[in-house]
Amino acid sequence: MSSSVIARTRFSVLDRSRTREGHPPAEALRHTVALAREAETLGYHRFWVSEHHGVPGVAGSAPTVLAAAVASATRTIRVGTGGVMLPNHQPLVVAEQFGVLESLFPGRIDMGLGRSVGFTDGVRKALGRDKGDAGDFAAQLGELLEWFTGSSPTGVHARPAEGLRVPPFVLATGEGARIAAQAGLPVVIGDLRDREKLLRGVDRYRSLFRPSRWAAEPYVVVSGSVAVAGTAAEARRLLVPEAWSMAYSRTHGTFPPLAPAEEIEARAMTAKERGFYESGLDGHLAGTQEQVAHQLETVLKETGAAEVLVTTSSYDRAALRDSYRRLAALFAPR
């Protein structure tokens, strides 16, 4: 069932430590670590964790701390962040944290970096940041990389980061693709649902790319939800909890924990909620193994991506693990 284009593509996982109704945040974090162990066994290339602050539906607020736990629990899979939101932090501190990770787990650490700031005005205020800080991302990125090369004009040296090679990636939204290209860094572009926007971002990145000490040529990672199940209906149900959370956040202003699919499907929704919910279910790569293989082939041929970063979240964790196993059978058949 696997094709040559799928077989030569790397597949990786980004887990956002989504919380579930009726379950404590600590359980979500433990599940992230357990999922990383399974992803390693299945042959996934990387396992990344995310950064969110003050979000009821996400337990992952300290990605470098969680990455350390993941790396400790695994042996071979690459571990990183998708991503550390650089505008929230001083670049020196970020360099030091990744320097510690790379020193403890040499050759396995990735440094995925994003340009978003806090989810709400209250979170931004608590972080001492505002929306304008995202506009300084290119300069912050340049400063961060200087700490690794020992070229900071301050004369200060980042210990133990200086001299270490931790691969940097830029998570691209809007200007991110241009910044990644001009810095000569690999790029992570999503989402898979808006194919035209995705292709524009990829084309812009490749056309503007300038080789650097970090990457000699463009390296494209496409990201998004991929759901694989025994039937198309089962795969679609896997996407229901996240689609409802997104719809709720857009109509109520807060991003909630995941709820069971059967409860969501039985809920009465306003027309606005229903519109966002149905939209949230559309466009993902979802279906049986044969259907998803066909969808993947199309995406990979269109984008020329070297890697797919799978970002699926769901309430039913057994079904989610099964989805990752079915997907792995496409790129690493046993």
Short mmCIF file of C-alpha atoms in Angstrom, two decimals:
data_model
loop_
_atom_site.label_atom_id
_atom_site.label_comp_id
_atom_site.label_asym_id
_atom_site.label_seq_id
_atom_site.Cartn_x
_atom_site.Cartn_y
_atom_site.Cartn_z
CA MET A 1 0.00 0.00 0.00
CA SER A 2 2.94 2.32 0.63
CA SER A 3 4.31 4.28 -2.31
CA SER A 4 7.86 5.32 -3.12
CA VAL A 5 7.16 8.98 -2.35
CA ILE A 6 5.74 8.07 1.07
CA ALA A 7 8.54 5.58 1.79
CA ARG A 8 11.25 8.21 1.25
CA THR A 9 9.48 10.82 3.40
CA ARG A 10 10.18 11.32 7.09
CA PHE A 11 7.18 11.27 9.41
CA SER A 12 7.24 12.96 12.81
CA VAL A 13 4.86 13.79 15.66
CA LEU A 14 3.94 17.03 17.40
CA ASP A 15 1.93 16.38 20.56
CA ARG A 16 0.40 19.42 22.27
CA SER A 17 -0.41 17.68 25.56
CA ARG A 18 -4.13 18.32 25.12
CA THR A 19 -6.17 17.98 28.29
CA ARG A 20 -9.44 16.05 28.43
CA GLU A 21 -12.66 16.79 30.26
CA GLY A 22 -12.63 15.04 33.63
CA HIS A 23 -8.90 14.28 33.56
CA PRO A 24 -6.07 16.23 35.27
CA PRO A 25 -3.41 18.09 33.27
CA ALA A 26 -0.71 15.80 34.71
CA GLU A 27 -2.30 12.89 32.84
CA ALA A 28 -1.94 14.76 29.54
CA LEU A 29 1.76 15.29 30.17
CA ARG A 30 2.28 11.63 31.06
CA HIS A 31 0.43 10.65 27.91
CA THR A 32 2.78 12.82 25.85
CA VAL A 33 5.77 10.93 27.24
CA ALA A 34 4.09 7.56 26.66
CA LEU A 35 3.16 8.53 23.09
CA ALA A 36 6.79 9.48 22.42
CA ARG A 37 7.91 6.00 23.43
CA GLU A 38 5.36 4.45 21.07
CA ALA A 39 6.30 6.83 18.24
CA GLU A 40 9.91 5.75 18.61
CA THR A 41 8.95 2.08 18.40
CA LEU A 42 6.85 2.75 15.29
CA GLY A 43 9.69 4.46 13.44
CA TYR A 44 8.73 8.14 13.58
CA HIS A 45 11.68 10.45 13.03
CA ARG A 46 11.02 13.23 15.57
CA PHE A 47 8.77 13.88 18.54
CA TRP A 48 8.08 17.52 19.34
CA VAL A 49 6.17 19.28 22.12
CA SER A 50 4.56 22.71 22.18
CA GLU A 51 4.33 25.92 24.21
CA HIS A 52 1.01 27.40 25.35
CA HIS A 53 0.35 29.67 28.33
CA GLY A 54 -2.89 30.03 30.26
CA VAL A 55 -4.84 27.74 27.91
CA PRO A 56 -7.34 25.44 29.71
CA GLY A 57 -7.08 22.81 26.99
CA VAL A 58 -3.28 22.48 26.87
CA ALA A 59 -0.98 21.26 29.66
CA GLY A 60 2.26 21.87 27.76
CA SER A 61 3.47 25.26 28.99
CA ALA A 62 7.20 24.53 29.41
CA PRO A 63 8.42 22.79 26.23
CA THR A 64 12.10 22.44 27.06
CA VAL A 65 11.22 20.87 30.42
CA LEU A 66 8.81 18.45 28.75
CA ALA A 67 11.34 17.72 26.00
CA ALA A 68 13.81 16.66 28.68
CA ALA A 69 11.26 14.21 30.07
CA VAL A 70 10.56 12.84 26.58
CA ALA A 71 14.25 12.48 25.76
CA SER A 72 14.83 10.69 29.07
CA ALA A 73 12.08 8.20 28.30
CA THR A 74 13.30 7.42 24.76
CA ARG A 75 16.59 6.30 23.20
CA THR A 76 16.81 7.10 19.49
CA ILE A 77 13.98 9.36 18.30
CA ARG A 78 14.85 13.04 17.80
CA VAL A 79 13.20 15.29 20.40
CA GLY A 80 12.37 18.95 20.15
CA THR A 81 9.89 21.77 20.30
CA GLY A 82 7.16 22.81 17.95
CA GLY A 83 7.92 25.29 19.14
CA VAL A 84 9.46 27.55 21.69
CA MET A 85 7.78 30.90 21.07
CA LEU A 86 10.86 33.07 20.86
CA PRO A 87 9.14 36.43 21.46
CA ASN A 88 8.16 35.16 24.94
CA HIS A 89 11.79 34.63 26.02
CA GLN A 90 15.25 36.11 26.09
CA PRO A 91 17.32 34.42 23.35
CA LEU A 92 20.20 33.80 25.76
CA VAL A 93 17.96 31.78 28.07
CA VAL A 94 16.59 29.77 25.13
CA ALA A 95 20.14 29.02 23.96
CA GLU A 96 21.13 27.90 27.45
CA GLN A 97 18.12 25.59 27.73
CA PHE A 98 18.79 23.91 24.40
CA GLY A 99 22.47 23.76 25.23
CA VAL A 100 21.62 21.78 28.35
CA LEU A 101 19.30 19.46 26.39
CA GLU A 102 21.89 18.83 23.68
CA SER A 103 24.58 18.21 26.31
CA LEU A 104 22.42 15.62 28.05
CA PHE A 105 21.06 14.00 24.87
CA PRO A 106 23.73 14.62 22.22
CA GLY A 107 22.68 14.37 18.59
CA ARG A 108 18.97 14.04 19.36
CA ILE A 109 17.71 17.58 20.04
CA ASP A 110 15.85 19.89 17.63
CA MET A 111 15.11 23.57 18.24
CA GLY A 112 11.75 24.41 16.69
CA LEU A 113 11.01 28.12 17.04
CA GLY A 114 7.80 30.10 16.60
CA ARG A 115 6.96 33.79 16.52
CA SER A 116 3.61 33.83 18.35
CA VAL A 117 3.03 35.67 21.60
CA GLY A 118 0.45 34.90 24.30
CA PHE A 119 -3.05 33.68 23.42
CA THR A 120 -4.86 36.58 25.16
CA ASP A 121 -4.12 40.10 26.37
CA GLY A 122 -4.00 38.77 29.95
CA VAL A 123 -1.41 36.13 29.08
CA ARG A 124 0.70 38.63 27.15
CA LYS A 125 0.61 41.00 30.10
CA ALA A 126 1.62 38.20 32.48
CA LEU A 127 4.55 37.38 30.18
CA GLY A 128 5.56 41.02 29.94
CA ARG A 129 4.98 40.99 26.18
CA ASP A 130 2.65 42.53 23.63
CA LYS A 131 1.57 41.71 20.08
CA GLY A 132 4.30 43.90 18.62
CA ASP A 133 7.03 41.64 20.01
CA ALA A 134 6.32 39.11 17.24
CA GLY A 135 7.59 41.71 14.77
CA ASP A 136 11.10 41.41 16.24
CA PHE A 137 11.30 37.69 15.52
CA ALA A 138 13.97 37.91 12.80
CA ALA A 139 16.30 39.86 15.08
CA GLN A 140 15.57 37.55 18.02
CA LEU A 141 16.31 34.54 15.83
CA GLY A 142 19.59 36.02 14.69
CA GLU A 143 20.61 36.74 18.28
CA LEU A 144 19.71 33.20 19.35
CA LEU A 145 21.89 31.65 16.65
CA GLU A 146 24.79 33.93 17.62
CA TRP A 147 24.80 32.39 21.09
CA PHE A 148 25.53 28.98 19.53
CA THR A 149 28.28 30.27 17.25
CA GLY A 150 29.98 32.42 19.91
CA SER A 151 29.52 35.55 17.81
CA SER A 152 27.36 37.59 20.17
CA PRO A 153 28.54 41.23 20.18
CA THR A 154 27.94 41.37 23.95
CA GLY A 155 31.12 39.42 24.68
CA VAL A 156 29.03 37.10 26.87
CA HIS A 157 29.22 33.36 26.21
CA ALA A 158 26.23 31.03 26.43
CA ARG A 159 27.13 27.97 28.49
CA PRO A 160 26.87 25.16 27.53
CA ALA A 161 25.30 26.12 24.18
CA GLU A 162 28.30 27.75 22.52
CA GLY A 163 29.90 25.45 19.98
CA LEU A 164 27.03 22.96 19.99
CA ARG A 165 25.00 22.25 16.88
CA VAL A 166 21.28 22.10 17.67
CA PRO A 167 19.30 22.10 14.39
CA PRO A 168 16.96 25.13 14.29
CA PHE A 169 13.58 25.07 12.53
CA VAL A 170 11.19 27.97 11.97
CA LEU A 171 7.45 27.43 12.36
CA ALA A 172 6.02 29.47 9.51
CA THR A 173 2.88 31.55 9.74
CA GLY A 174 2.69 34.59 7.51
CA GLU A 175 6.13 36.15 7.51
CA GLY A 176 7.72 33.05 9.00
CA ALA A 177 8.49 31.47 5.62
CA ARG A 178 10.39 34.55 4.47
CA ILE A 179 12.32 34.79 7.74
CA ALA A 180 13.25 31.10 7.60
CA ALA A 181 14.41 31.41 3.99
CA GLN A 182 16.54 34.49 4.55
CA ALA A 183 18.11 32.93 7.66
CA GLY A 184 18.83 29.73 5.71
CA LEU A 185 16.87 27.49 8.09
CA PRO A 186 14.52 24.52 7.66
CA VAL A 187 10.85 25.50 7.75
CA VAL A 188 7.71 23.89 9.17
CA ILE A 189 4.60 25.02 7.28
CA GLY A 190 0.95 24.21 8.02
CA ASP A 191 -1.76 23.58 7.79
CA LEU A 192 -2.65 20.85 5.35
CA ARG A 193 -6.28 22.04 5.07
CA ASP A 194 -5.48 25.27 3.20
CA ARG A 195 -3.58 23.77 0.29
CA GLU A 196 -3.27 26.97 -1.73
CA LYS A 197 -1.83 28.91 1.21
CA LEU A 198 0.48 26.01 2.00
CA LEU A 199 1.83 25.91 -1.54
CA ARG A 200 2.31 29.68 -1.62
CA GLY A 201 4.34 29.47 1.58
CA VAL A 202 6.47 26.62 0.27
CA ASP A 203 7.11 28.40 -3.03
CA ARG A 204 8.01 31.64 -1.26
CA TYR A 205 10.38 29.84 1.07
CA ARG A 206 12.19 28.03 -1.74
CA SER A 207 12.47 31.14 -3.93
CA LEU A 208 13.95 33.26 -1.13
CA PHE A 209 16.17 30.61 0.50
CA ARG A 210 19.79 31.56 1.15
CA PRO A 211 22.21 28.79 2.17
CA SER A 212 23.65 29.09 5.68
CA ARG A 213 25.85 27.19 8.09
CA TRP A 214 22.65 25.55 9.33
CA ALA A 215 21.25 24.35 5.98
CA ALA A 216 22.82 24.20 2.52
CA GLU A 217 19.46 23.87 0.76
CA PRO A 218 15.75 24.31 1.53
CA TYR A 219 14.17 21.77 3.84
CA VAL A 220 10.38 21.72 4.00
CA VAL A 221 8.28 20.09 6.71
CA VAL A 222 4.50 20.23 6.19
CA SER A 223 2.32 19.87 9.28
CA GLY A 224 -1.29 19.10 10.08
CA SER A 225 -3.75 16.54 11.37
CA VAL A 226 -3.72 13.05 9.90
CA ALA A 227 -6.32 10.54 11.08
CA VAL A 228 -6.26 6.90 10.00
CA ALA A 229 -8.83 4.29 11.01
CA GLY A 230 -10.61 1.19 9.81
CA THR A 231 -13.30 3.29 8.12
CA ALA A 232 -13.56 6.88 6.91
CA ALA A 233 -16.31 7.53 9.47
CA GLU A 234 -14.09 6.37 12.34
CA ALA A 235 -11.25 8.57 11.13
CA ARG A 236 -13.57 11.57 10.94
CA ARG A 237 -14.80 10.91 14.50
CA LEU A 238 -11.20 11.08 15.68
CA LEU A 239 -11.17 14.72 14.54
CA VAL A 240 -14.44 15.69 16.26
CA PRO A 241 -13.06 16.71 19.71
CA GLU A 242 -10.45 19.08 18.27
CA ALA A 243 -12.91 20.54 15.76
CA TRP A 244 -15.34 21.34 18.58
CA SER A 245 -12.61 22.88 20.74
CA MET A 246 -11.63 25.17 17.88
CA ALA A 247 -15.27 26.10 17.24
CA TYR A 248 -15.80 26.81 20.94
CA SER A 249 -12.69 28.98 21.14
CA ARG A 250 -13.83 31.04 18.16
CA THR A 251 -17.28 31.61 19.64
CA HIS A 252 -16.45 31.87 23.37
CA GLY A 253 -12.88 33.18 23.44
CA THR A 254 -11.32 30.29 25.36
CA PHE A 255 -9.82 27.01 24.19
CA PRO A 256 -11.33 24.16 26.23
CA PRO A 257 -10.24 20.61 27.09
CA LEU A 258 -11.21 17.88 24.65
CA ALA A 259 -14.63 16.26 25.10
CA PRO A 260 -15.75 12.79 23.95
CA ALA A 261 -16.86 12.67 20.32
CA GLU A 262 -20.22 11.08 21.16
CA GLU A 263 -21.08 13.94 23.55
CA ILE A 264 -20.15 16.57 21.00
CA GLU A 265 -22.16 14.91 18.25
CA ALA A 266 -25.22 15.00 20.52
CA ARG A 267 -24.87 18.67 21.45
CA ALA A 268 -27.17 21.40 20.23
CA MET A 269 -25.07 24.06 18.52
CA THR A 270 -25.83 27.57 17.40
CA ALA A 271 -25.59 28.22 13.68
CA LYS A 272 -22.28 30.02 14.21
CA GLU A 273 -20.86 27.17 16.32
CA ARG A 274 -22.06 24.61 13.79
CA GLY A 275 -20.40 26.51 10.96
CA PHE A 276 -17.01 26.66 12.71
CA TYR A 277 -17.36 23.02 13.82
CA GLU A 278 -18.14 21.66 10.34
CA SER A 279 -15.37 23.78 8.87
CA GLY A 280 -12.97 22.37 11.47
CA LEU A 281 -13.70 18.83 10.27
CA ASP A 282 -12.98 19.56 6.63
CA GLY A 283 -9.74 19.31 4.70
CA HIS A 284 -7.67 17.10 6.99
CA LEU A 285 -5.93 13.98 5.76
CA ALA A 286 -8.35 11.40 7.10
CA GLY A 287 -9.74 8.02 6.17
CA THR A 288 -8.63 4.43 5.76
CA GLN A 289 -4.97 3.60 5.13
CA GLU A 290 -5.60 3.41 1.38
CA GLN A 291 -7.41 6.77 1.35
CA VAL A 292 -4.77 8.52 3.47
CA ALA A 293 -1.96 7.06 1.35
CA HIS A 294 -3.55 8.60 -1.74
CA GLN A 295 -4.00 11.96 0.03
CA LEU A 296 -0.41 11.92 1.26
CA GLU A 297 0.95 11.15 -2.19
CA THR A 298 -0.89 14.19 -3.55
CA VAL A 299 0.40 16.52 -0.81
CA LEU A 300 3.97 15.30 -1.08
CA LYS A 301 4.05 15.58 -4.86
CA GLU A 302 2.55 19.09 -4.73
CA THR A 303 4.86 20.43 -2.02
CA GLY A 304 8.03 18.38 -2.51
CA ALA A 305 8.20 18.23 1.30
CA ALA A 306 10.88 16.08 2.89
CA GLU A 307 8.90 15.50 6.06
CA VAL A 308 5.37 15.41 7.49
CA LEU A 309 4.80 16.58 11.07
CA VAL A 310 1.57 15.00 12.32
CA THR A 311 -0.31 17.13 14.87
CA THR A 312 -3.45 15.08 15.55
CA SER A 313 -5.17 15.37 18.95
CA SER A 314 -8.25 13.49 20.15
CA TYR A 315 -10.14 12.55 23.30
CA ASP A 316 -9.98 8.82 22.56
CA ARG A 317 -6.33 8.10 23.16
CA ALA A 318 -6.55 4.43 22.23
CA ALA A 319 -7.98 5.42 18.83
CA LEU A 320 -5.29 8.09 18.46
CA ARG A 321 -2.52 5.57 19.12
CA ASP A 322 -4.14 3.22 16.63
CA SER A 323 -4.15 6.02 14.05
CA TYR A 324 -0.43 6.56 14.52
CA ARG A 325 0.17 2.81 14.15
CA ARG A 326 -1.86 2.66 10.94
CA LEU A 327 -0.03 5.66 9.53
CA ALA A 328 3.35 4.13 10.43
CA ALA A 329 2.41 1.05 8.44
CA LEU A 330 2.35 3.25 5.34
CA PHE A 331 5.87 4.63 5.67
CA ALA A 332 7.55 1.84 7.66
CA PRO A 333 5.75 -1.40 6.78
CA ARG A 334 6.80 -4.38 8.87
#
